[in-house]
Short mmCIF file of C-alpha atoms and ligand atoms in Angstrom, two decimals:
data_model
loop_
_atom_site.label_atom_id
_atom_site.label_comp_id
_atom_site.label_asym_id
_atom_site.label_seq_id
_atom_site.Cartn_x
_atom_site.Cartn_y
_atom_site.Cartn_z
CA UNK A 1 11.20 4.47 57.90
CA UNK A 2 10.29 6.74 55.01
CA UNK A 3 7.90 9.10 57.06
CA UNK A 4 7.81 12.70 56.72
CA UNK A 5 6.34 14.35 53.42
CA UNK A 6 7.69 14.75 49.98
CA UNK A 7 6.54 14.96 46.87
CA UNK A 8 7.01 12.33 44.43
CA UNK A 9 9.52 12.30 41.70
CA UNK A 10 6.56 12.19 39.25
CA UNK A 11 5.29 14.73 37.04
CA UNK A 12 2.85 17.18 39.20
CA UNK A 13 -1.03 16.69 37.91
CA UNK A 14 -2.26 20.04 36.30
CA UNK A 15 -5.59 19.46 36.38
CA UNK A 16 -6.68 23.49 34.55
CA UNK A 17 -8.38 24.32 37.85
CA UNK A 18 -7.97 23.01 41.17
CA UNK A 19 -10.56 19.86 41.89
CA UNK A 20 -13.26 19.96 44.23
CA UNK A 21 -13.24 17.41 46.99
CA UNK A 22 -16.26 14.95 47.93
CA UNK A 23 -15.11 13.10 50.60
CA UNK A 24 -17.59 10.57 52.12
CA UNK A 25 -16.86 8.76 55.08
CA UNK A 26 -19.50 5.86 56.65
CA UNK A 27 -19.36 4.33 59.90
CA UNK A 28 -18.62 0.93 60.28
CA UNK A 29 -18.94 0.28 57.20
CA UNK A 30 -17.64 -3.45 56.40
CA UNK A 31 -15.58 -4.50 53.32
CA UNK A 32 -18.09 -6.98 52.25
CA UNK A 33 -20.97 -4.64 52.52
CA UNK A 34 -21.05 -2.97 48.96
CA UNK A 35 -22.70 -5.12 46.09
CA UNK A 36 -19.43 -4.07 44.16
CA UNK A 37 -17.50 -6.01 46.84
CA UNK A 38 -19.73 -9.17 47.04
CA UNK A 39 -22.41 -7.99 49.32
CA UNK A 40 -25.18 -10.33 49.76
CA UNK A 41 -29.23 -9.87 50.70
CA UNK A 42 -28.80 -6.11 49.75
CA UNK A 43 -28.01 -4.02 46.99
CA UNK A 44 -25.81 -0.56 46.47
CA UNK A 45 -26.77 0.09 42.41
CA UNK A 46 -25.33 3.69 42.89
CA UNK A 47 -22.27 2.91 44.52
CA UNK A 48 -21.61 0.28 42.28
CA UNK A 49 -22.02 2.63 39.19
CA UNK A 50 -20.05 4.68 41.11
CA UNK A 51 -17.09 1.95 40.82
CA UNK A 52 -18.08 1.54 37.10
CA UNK A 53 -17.21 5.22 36.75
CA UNK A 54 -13.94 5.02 38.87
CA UNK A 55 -11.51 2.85 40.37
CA UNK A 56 -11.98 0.43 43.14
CA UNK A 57 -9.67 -0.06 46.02
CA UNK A 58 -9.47 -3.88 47.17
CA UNK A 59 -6.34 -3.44 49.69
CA UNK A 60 -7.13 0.07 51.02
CA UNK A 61 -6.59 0.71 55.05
CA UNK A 62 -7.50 2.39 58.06
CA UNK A 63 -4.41 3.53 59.97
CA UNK A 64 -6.47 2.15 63.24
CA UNK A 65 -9.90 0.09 63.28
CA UNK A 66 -11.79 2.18 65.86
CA UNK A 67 -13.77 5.83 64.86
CA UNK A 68 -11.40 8.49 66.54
CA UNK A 69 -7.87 7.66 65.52
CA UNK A 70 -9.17 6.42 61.80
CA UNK A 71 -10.38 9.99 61.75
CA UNK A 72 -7.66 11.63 62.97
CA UNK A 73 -5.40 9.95 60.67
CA UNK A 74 -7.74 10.49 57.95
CA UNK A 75 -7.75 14.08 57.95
CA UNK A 76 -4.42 14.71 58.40
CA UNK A 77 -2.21 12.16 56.82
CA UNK A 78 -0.83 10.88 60.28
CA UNK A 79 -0.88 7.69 61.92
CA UNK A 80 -2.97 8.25 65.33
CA UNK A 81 0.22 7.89 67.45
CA UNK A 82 1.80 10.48 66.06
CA UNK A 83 -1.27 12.93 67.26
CA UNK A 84 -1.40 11.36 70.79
CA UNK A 85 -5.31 10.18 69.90
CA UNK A 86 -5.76 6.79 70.89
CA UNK A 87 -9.23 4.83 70.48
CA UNK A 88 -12.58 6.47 70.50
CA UNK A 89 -13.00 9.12 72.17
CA UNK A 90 -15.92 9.95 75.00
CA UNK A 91 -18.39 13.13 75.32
CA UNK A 92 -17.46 13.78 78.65
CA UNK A 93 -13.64 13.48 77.41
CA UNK A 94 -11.08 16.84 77.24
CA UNK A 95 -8.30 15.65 74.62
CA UNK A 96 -8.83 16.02 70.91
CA UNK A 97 -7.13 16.62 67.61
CA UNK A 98 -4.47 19.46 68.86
CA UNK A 99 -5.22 23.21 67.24
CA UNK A 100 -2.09 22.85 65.83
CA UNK A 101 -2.16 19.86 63.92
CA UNK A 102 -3.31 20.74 60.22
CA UNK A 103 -6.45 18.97 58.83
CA UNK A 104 -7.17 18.19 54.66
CA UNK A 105 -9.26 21.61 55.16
CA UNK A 106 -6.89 23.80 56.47
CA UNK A 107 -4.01 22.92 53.74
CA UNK A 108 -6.95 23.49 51.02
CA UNK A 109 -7.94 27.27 52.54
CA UNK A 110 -5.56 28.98 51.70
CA UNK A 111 -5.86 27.59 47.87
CA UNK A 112 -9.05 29.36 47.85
CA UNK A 113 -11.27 26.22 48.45
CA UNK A 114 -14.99 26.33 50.70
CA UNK A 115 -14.77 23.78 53.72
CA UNK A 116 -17.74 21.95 54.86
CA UNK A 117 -17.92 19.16 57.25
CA UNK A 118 -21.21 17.24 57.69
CA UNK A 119 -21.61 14.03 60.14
CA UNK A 120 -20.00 12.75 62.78
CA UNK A 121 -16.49 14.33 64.19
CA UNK A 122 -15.48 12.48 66.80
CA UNK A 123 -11.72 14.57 67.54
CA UNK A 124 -13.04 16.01 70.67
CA UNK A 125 -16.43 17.17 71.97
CA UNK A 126 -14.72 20.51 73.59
CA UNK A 127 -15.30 23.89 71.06
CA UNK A 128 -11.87 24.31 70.61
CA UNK A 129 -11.34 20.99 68.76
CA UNK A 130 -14.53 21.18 66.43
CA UNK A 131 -14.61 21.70 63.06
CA UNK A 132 -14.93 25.67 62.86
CA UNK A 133 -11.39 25.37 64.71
CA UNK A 134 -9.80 22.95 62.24
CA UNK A 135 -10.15 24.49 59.00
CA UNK A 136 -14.13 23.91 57.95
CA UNK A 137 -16.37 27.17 57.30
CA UNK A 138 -19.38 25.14 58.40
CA UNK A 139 -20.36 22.32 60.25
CA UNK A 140 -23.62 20.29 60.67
CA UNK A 141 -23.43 17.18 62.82
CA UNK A 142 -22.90 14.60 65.48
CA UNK A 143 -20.06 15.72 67.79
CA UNK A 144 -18.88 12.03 68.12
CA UNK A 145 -20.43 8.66 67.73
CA UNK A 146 -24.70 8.21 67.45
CA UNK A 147 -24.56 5.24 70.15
CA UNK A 148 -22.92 7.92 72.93
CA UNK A 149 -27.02 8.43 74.50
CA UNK A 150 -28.59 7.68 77.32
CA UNK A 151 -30.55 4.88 75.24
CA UNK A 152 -26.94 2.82 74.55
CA UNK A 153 -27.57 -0.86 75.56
CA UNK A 154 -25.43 -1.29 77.98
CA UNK A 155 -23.83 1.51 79.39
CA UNK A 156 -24.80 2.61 82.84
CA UNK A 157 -27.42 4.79 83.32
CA UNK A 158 -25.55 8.17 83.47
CA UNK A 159 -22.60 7.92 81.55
CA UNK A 160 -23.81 9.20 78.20
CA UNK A 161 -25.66 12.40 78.01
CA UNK A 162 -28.49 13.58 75.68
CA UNK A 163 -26.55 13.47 72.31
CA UNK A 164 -26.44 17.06 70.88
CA UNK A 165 -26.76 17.92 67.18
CA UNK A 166 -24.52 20.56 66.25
CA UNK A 167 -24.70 23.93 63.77
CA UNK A 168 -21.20 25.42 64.02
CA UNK A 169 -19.85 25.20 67.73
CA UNK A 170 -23.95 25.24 68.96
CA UNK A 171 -26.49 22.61 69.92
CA UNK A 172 -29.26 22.56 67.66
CA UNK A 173 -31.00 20.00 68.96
CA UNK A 174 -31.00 17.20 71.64
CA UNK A 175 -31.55 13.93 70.64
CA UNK A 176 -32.25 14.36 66.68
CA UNK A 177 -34.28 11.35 65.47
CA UNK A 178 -31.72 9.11 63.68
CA UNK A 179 -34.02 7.91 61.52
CA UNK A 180 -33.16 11.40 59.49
CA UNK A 181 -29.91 11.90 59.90
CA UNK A 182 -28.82 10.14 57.07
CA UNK A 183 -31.69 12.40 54.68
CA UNK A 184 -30.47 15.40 56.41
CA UNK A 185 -26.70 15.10 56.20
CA UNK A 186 -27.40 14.15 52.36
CA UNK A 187 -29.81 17.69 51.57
CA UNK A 188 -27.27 19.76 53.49
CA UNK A 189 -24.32 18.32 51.43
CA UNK A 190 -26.39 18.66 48.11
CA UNK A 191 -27.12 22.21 49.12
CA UNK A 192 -23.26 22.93 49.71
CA UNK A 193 -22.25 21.61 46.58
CA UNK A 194 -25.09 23.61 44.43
CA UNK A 195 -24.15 26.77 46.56
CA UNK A 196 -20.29 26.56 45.82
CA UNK A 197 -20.86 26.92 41.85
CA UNK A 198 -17.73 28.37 40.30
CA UNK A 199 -15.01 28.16 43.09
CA UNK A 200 -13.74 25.05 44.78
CA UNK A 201 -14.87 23.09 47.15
CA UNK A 202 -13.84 20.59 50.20
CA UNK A 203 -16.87 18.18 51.17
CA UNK A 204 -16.01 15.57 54.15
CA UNK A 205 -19.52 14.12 54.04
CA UNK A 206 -19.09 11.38 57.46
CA UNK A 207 -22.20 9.58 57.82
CA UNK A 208 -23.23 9.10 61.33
CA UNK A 209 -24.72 5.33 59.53
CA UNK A 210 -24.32 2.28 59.51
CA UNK A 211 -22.70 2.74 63.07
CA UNK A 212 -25.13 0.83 65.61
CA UNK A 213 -27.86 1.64 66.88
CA UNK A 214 -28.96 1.73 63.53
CA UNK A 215 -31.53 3.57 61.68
CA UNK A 216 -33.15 4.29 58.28
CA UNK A 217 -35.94 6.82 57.24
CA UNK A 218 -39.33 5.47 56.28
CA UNK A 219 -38.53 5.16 52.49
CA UNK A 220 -35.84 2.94 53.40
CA UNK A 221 -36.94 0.91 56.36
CA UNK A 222 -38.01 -2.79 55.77
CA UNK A 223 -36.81 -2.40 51.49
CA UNK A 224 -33.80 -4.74 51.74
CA UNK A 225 -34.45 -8.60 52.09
CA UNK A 226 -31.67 -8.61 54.84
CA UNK A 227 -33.12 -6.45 57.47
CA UNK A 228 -32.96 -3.24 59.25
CA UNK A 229 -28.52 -3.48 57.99
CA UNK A 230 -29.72 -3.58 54.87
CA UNK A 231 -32.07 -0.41 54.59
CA UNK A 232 -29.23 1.49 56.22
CA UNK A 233 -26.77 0.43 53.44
CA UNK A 234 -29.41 0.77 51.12
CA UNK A 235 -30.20 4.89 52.17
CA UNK A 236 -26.40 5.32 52.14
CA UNK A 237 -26.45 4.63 48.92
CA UNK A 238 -29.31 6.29 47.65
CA UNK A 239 -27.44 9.00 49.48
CA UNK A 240 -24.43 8.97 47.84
CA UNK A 241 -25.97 8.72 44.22
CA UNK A 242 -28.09 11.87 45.04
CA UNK A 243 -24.47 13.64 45.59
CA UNK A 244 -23.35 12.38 42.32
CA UNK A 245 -26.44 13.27 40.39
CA UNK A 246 -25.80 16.98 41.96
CA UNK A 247 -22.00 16.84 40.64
CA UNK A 248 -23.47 15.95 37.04
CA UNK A 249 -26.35 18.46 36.93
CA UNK A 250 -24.08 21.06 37.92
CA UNK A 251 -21.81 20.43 35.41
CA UNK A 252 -18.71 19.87 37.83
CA UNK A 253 -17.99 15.81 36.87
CA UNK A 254 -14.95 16.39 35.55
CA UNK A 255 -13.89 18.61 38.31
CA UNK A 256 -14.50 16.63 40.96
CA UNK A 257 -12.44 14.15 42.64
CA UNK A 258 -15.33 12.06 44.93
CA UNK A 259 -13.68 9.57 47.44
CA UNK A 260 -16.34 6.91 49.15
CA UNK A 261 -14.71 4.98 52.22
CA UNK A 262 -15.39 3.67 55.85
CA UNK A 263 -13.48 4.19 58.76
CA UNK A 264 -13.50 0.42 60.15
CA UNK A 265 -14.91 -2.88 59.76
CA UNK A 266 -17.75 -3.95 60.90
CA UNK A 267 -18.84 -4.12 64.76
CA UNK A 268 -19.16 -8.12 64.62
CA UNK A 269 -20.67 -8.50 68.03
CA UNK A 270 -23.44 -6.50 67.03
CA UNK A 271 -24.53 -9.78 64.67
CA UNK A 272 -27.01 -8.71 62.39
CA UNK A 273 -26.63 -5.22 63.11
CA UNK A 274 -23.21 -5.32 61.88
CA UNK A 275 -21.80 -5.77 58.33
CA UNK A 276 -19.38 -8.13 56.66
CA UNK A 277 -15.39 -7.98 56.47
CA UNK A 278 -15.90 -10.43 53.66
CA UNK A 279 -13.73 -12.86 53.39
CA UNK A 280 -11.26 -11.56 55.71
CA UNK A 281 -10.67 -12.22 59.54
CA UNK A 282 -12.57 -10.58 62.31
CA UNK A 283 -13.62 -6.72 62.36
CA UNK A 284 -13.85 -3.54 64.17
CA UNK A 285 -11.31 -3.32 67.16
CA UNK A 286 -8.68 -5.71 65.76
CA UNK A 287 -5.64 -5.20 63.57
CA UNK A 288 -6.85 -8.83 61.72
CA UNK A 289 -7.62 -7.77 58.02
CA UNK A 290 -11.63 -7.52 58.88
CA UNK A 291 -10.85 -4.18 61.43
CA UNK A 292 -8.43 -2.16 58.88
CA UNK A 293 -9.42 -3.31 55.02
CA UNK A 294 -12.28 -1.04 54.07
CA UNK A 295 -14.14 -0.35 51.14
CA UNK A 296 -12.93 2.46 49.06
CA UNK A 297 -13.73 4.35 45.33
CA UNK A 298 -13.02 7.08 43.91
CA UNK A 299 -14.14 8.84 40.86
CA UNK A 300 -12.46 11.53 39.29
CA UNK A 301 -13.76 11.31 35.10
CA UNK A 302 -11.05 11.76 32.82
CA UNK A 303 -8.48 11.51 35.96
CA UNK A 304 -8.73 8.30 37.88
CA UNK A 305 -9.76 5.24 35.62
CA UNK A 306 -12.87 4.28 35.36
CA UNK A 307 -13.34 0.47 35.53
CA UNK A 308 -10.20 -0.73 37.40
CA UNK A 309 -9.51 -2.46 40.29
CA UNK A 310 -6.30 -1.71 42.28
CA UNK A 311 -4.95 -4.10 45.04
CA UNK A 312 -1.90 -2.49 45.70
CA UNK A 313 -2.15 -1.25 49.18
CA UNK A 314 -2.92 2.27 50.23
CA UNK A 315 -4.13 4.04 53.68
CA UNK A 316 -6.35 6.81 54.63
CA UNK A 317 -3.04 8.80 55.56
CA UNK A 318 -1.44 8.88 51.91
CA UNK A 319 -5.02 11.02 51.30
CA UNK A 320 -3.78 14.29 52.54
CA UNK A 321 -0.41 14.53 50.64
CA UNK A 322 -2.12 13.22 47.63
CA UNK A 323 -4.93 15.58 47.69
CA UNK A 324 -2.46 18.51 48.50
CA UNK A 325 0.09 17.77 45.57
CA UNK A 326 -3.54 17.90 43.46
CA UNK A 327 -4.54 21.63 44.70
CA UNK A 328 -1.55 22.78 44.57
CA UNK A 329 -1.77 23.13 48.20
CA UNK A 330 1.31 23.24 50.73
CA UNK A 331 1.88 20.50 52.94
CA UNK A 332 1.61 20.34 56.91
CA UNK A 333 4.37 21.95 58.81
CA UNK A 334 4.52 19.21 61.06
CA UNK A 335 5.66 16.11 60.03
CA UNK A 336 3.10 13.93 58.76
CA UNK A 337 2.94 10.16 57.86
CA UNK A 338 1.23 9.87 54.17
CA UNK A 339 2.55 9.80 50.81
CA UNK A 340 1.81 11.21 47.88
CA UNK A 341 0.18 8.29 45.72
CA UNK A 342 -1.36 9.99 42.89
CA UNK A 343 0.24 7.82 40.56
CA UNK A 344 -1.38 4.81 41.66
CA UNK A 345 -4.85 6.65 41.55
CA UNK A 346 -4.14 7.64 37.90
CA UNK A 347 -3.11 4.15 37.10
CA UNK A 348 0.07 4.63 35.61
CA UNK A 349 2.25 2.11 34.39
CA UNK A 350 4.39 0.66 36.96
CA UNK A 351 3.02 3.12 39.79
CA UNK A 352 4.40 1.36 43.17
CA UNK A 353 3.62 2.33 47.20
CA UNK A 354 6.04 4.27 48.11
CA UNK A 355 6.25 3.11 51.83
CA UNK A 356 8.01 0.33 52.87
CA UNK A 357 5.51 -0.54 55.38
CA UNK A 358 2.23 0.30 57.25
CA UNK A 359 1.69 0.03 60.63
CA UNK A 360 -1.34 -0.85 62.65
CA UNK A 361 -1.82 0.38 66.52
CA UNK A 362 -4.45 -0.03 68.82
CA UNK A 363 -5.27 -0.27 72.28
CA UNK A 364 -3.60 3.47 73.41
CA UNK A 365 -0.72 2.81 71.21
CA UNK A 366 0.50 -0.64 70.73
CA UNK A 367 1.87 -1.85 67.86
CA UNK A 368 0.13 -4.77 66.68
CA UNK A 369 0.23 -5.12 63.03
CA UNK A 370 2.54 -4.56 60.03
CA UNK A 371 2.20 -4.87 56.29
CA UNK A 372 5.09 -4.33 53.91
CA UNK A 373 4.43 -5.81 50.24
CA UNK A 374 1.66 -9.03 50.08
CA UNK A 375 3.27 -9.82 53.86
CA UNK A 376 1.58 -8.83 57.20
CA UNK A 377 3.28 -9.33 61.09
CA UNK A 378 1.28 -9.55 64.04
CA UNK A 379 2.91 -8.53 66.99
CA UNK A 380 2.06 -10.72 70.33
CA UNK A 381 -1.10 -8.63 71.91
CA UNK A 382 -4.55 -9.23 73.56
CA UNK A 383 -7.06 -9.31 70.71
CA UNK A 384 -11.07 -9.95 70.98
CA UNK A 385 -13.15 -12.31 69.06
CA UNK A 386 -17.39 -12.42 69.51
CA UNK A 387 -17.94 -16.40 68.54
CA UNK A 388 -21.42 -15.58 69.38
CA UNK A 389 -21.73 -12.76 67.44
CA UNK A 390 -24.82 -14.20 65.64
CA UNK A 391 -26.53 -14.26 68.50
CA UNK A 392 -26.86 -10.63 69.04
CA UNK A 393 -30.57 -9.61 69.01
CA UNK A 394 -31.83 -6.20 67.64
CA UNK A 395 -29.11 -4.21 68.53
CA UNK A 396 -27.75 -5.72 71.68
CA UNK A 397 -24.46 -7.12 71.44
CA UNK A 398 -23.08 -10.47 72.16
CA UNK A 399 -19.78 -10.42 74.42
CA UNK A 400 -16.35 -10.02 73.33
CA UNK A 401 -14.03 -12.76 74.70
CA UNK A 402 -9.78 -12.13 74.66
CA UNK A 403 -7.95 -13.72 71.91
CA UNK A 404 -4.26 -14.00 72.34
CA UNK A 405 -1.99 -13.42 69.50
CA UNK A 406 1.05 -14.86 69.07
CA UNK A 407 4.34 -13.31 66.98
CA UNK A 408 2.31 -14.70 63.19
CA UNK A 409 3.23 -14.14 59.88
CA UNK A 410 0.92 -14.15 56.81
CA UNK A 411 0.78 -13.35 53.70
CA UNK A 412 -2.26 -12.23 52.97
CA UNK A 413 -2.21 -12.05 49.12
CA UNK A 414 -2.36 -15.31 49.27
CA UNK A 415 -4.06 -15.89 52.19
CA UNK A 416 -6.42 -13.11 52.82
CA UNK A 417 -8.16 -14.72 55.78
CA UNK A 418 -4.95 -14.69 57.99
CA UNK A 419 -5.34 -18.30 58.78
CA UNK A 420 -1.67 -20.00 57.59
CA UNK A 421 1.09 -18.44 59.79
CA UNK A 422 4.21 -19.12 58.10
CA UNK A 423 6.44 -17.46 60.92
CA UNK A 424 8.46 -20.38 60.94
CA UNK A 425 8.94 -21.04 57.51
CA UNK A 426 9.97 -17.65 56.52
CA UNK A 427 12.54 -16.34 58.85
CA UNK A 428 13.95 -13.62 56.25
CA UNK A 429 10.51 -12.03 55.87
CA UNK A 430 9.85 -12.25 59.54
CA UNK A 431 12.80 -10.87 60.00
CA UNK A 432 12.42 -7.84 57.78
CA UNK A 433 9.00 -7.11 58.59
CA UNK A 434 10.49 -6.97 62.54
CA UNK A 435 12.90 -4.73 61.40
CA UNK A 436 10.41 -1.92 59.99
CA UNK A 437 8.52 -2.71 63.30
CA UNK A 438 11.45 -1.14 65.01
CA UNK A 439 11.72 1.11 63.13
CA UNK A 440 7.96 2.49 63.83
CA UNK A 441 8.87 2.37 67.73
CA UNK A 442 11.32 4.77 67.14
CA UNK A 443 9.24 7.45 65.47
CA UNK A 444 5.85 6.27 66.63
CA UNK A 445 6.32 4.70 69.86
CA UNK A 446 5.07 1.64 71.21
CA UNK A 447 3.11 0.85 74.46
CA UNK A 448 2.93 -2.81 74.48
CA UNK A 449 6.93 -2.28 74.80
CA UNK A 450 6.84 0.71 76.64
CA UNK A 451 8.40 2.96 74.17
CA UNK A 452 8.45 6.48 73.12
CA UNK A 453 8.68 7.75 70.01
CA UNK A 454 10.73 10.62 69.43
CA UNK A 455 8.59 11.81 66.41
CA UNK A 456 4.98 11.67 68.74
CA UNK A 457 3.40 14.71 69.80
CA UNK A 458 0.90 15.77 72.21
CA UNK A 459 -3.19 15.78 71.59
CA UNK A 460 -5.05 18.96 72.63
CA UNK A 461 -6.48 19.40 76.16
CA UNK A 462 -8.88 21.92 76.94
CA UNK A 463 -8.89 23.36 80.43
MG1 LIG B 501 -16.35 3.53 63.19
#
């Protein structure tokens, strides 16, 4: 299994300065749910000028469909396992990302770059997992996810308490009215850019939106023909071309590298509070195609090509290395998953993945789910499906029933929807792709078989 970092045999980028980072993360965010990707009943002008300007990612993943591990793996190049952060986790929880683990912000310190994080966290509610204590100067947020509150629809009364607004490691508020987060996560994130004029700068910009329950500011509310999902998608994007206007009236285009992803598919059994996976199979909470493919640009002028679409696979974990090799920065001490993958960004001739596989976990750490080349092995596991996820009404959810999946092979270049399983007629592949699965046990673990990897280490605990 080719984890652990390198750098790739390629020629290093020497871009004349270091670039800045934009980073922008949404929430639930479906494949299907950017007019650039075939969204229907709304529309995302900005974001789709944004793929004009840059490259669009068709086969890009989420190391696990659910917000807390995505997150963790996002930030620092690691599948979730590997960190001991499992799921999503609670407000009244004590594990988060450990102190020690380094995050995209830490590496780029000590190359001189500002840190801001703005959004939702969601690696532990305790102060000595926030964002002050994992590399960012400042923070401005959500602690964890907007539906943790006393109004969720169906926890018991009690579980959740009043959901807290941060400013560094302090409450600002209680119970912020969501209907501005999305306008005040934007102005703070404009203001950070406009104040970081002439040294570099690390953005992670990780809207609290379009994460149930949902909400959009009166400009936006009742605009899209397809409902409240709509407006949300609709001030995202409104959002993120405010960010990019910034970049270009500051002058700092060409110096920035601006990434736009989610970190899952959509929440199906919220109906038509939830978004689309497009044409693939289920969505948030599953390793079917639906959960881990998310949207993803990125536009870096003169860099990354503007234009193209790539459908070679990538995850959120090859981000750190990538981004590191880019700065100049040095990598994690620990061992992390992710690989460098500039080359495919820059769209150069031949440019390959460099990993032989990826590997999808859920559930507290089974393996469920691997993809090596246009071929994907599902592991036999309890899934969920919401068959009556259309009949959600305004933001209460239709149930979840268990799906049981069997030992299925498909190749989803072909067959994006996961809906042929050629298991049987392709023993060699099935045997390969159980081979790397094997080999991810090793390193990563497995509980469905009740393994431990040797390469996993701890999450935090606070006392
Ligand atoms: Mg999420």
């Amino acid at each position: 299994m080719a984890t652990g970092s390198h750098r790739a045999e390629a020629a290093p980028v020497q871009p004349a300065r270091p670039p800045n980072i934009v980073l922008i993360l949404c929430d639930d965010l479906g494949w299907g749910d950017l007019g650039c990707y075939g969204a229907r009943g709304f529309h995302t002008p900005e974001l789709d000028r944004m793929a004009r300007q840059g490259t669009r990612f068709t086969s890009f993943y989420v190391a696990q469909a659910v917000c807390s591990a995505s997150r963790a793996a996002l930030l620092t190049g690691c599948y979730p396992n590997r960190l001991g952060i499992h799921g999503a986790l609670g407000p009244n929880q004590k594990v988060g990302l450990h102190p020690d683990e380094a995050t995209l912000a830490d590496i780029l310190k000590p190359q001189g770059y500002a840190t801001a994080m703005i959004g939702k966290w969601h690696l532990g509610r305790p102060t000595p997992f926030l964002p002050l204590h994992h590399g960012f100067d400042s923070y401005f947020g959500l602690p964890y996810s907007n539906d943790m509150w006393p109004n969720h629809p169906e926890a018991a009364v009690g579980t959740y308490p009043r959901l807290p607004l941060l400013e560094g490691d302090r409450v600002l508020e209680e119970m912020p009215d969501q209907r501005l987060l999305t306008q005040r996560y934007t102005d703070r994130a404009v203001r950070f850019i406009a104040e970081q004029r002439g040294r570099p700068f690390f953005l992670y910009l990780a809207h609290s939106m379009p994460h149930v329950p949902l909400f959009a500011s009166d400009r936006f509310a009742g605009r899209s023909r397809s409902g409240l999902y709509g407006d949300v998608v609709g001030e995202l994007d409104w959002s993120t071309g405010r960010i990019l206007a910034t970049l270009r009236r500051l002058g700092l285009e060409r110096d920035t590298l601006v990434i736009f992803t989610s970190d899952n598919g959509p929440w199906l059994s919220y109906g038509d509070h939830a978004g689309s996976s497009g044409p693939f199979r289920e969505g948030k909470g599953t390793v079917f195609e639906g959960g881990v493919r998310v949207p993803c640009l990125m536009r870096w002028p003169g860099e990354i090509p503007a234009g193209r679409t790539v459908d070679t696979p990538l995850m959120t974990i090859d981000l750190l290395p990538t981004i590191a090799r880019m700065a100049g920065a040095t990598l994690p001490v620990r061992r992390i998953d992710g690989l460098d993958v500039w080359p495919l960004l820059a769209g150069w001739r031949g440019a390959t993945n460099p990993h032989p596989a990826y590997y999808f976990y859920y559930n507290q750490g089974e393996l469920q789910a691997v993809r090596s080349g246009d071929w994907k092995l599902l592991l036999p596991h309890i899934s969920r499906t919401s068959p009556d996820g259309a009949r959600a009404e305004r933001g209460r959810p239709a149930a979840y029933l268990p799906m049981s999946v069997g030992l299925e092979l498909y190749n989803v270049k072909r067959d994006p929807g996961e809906t042929h399983d050629e298991a049987a007629q392709e023993p060699e592949v099935l045997g390969r792709l159980l081979g790397l699965a094997e080999d991810a046990r090793n390193e990563l673990g497995d509980a469905l078989t009740h393994r431990r990897g040797k390469g996993v280490r701890e999450a935090g605990l606070a006392p």
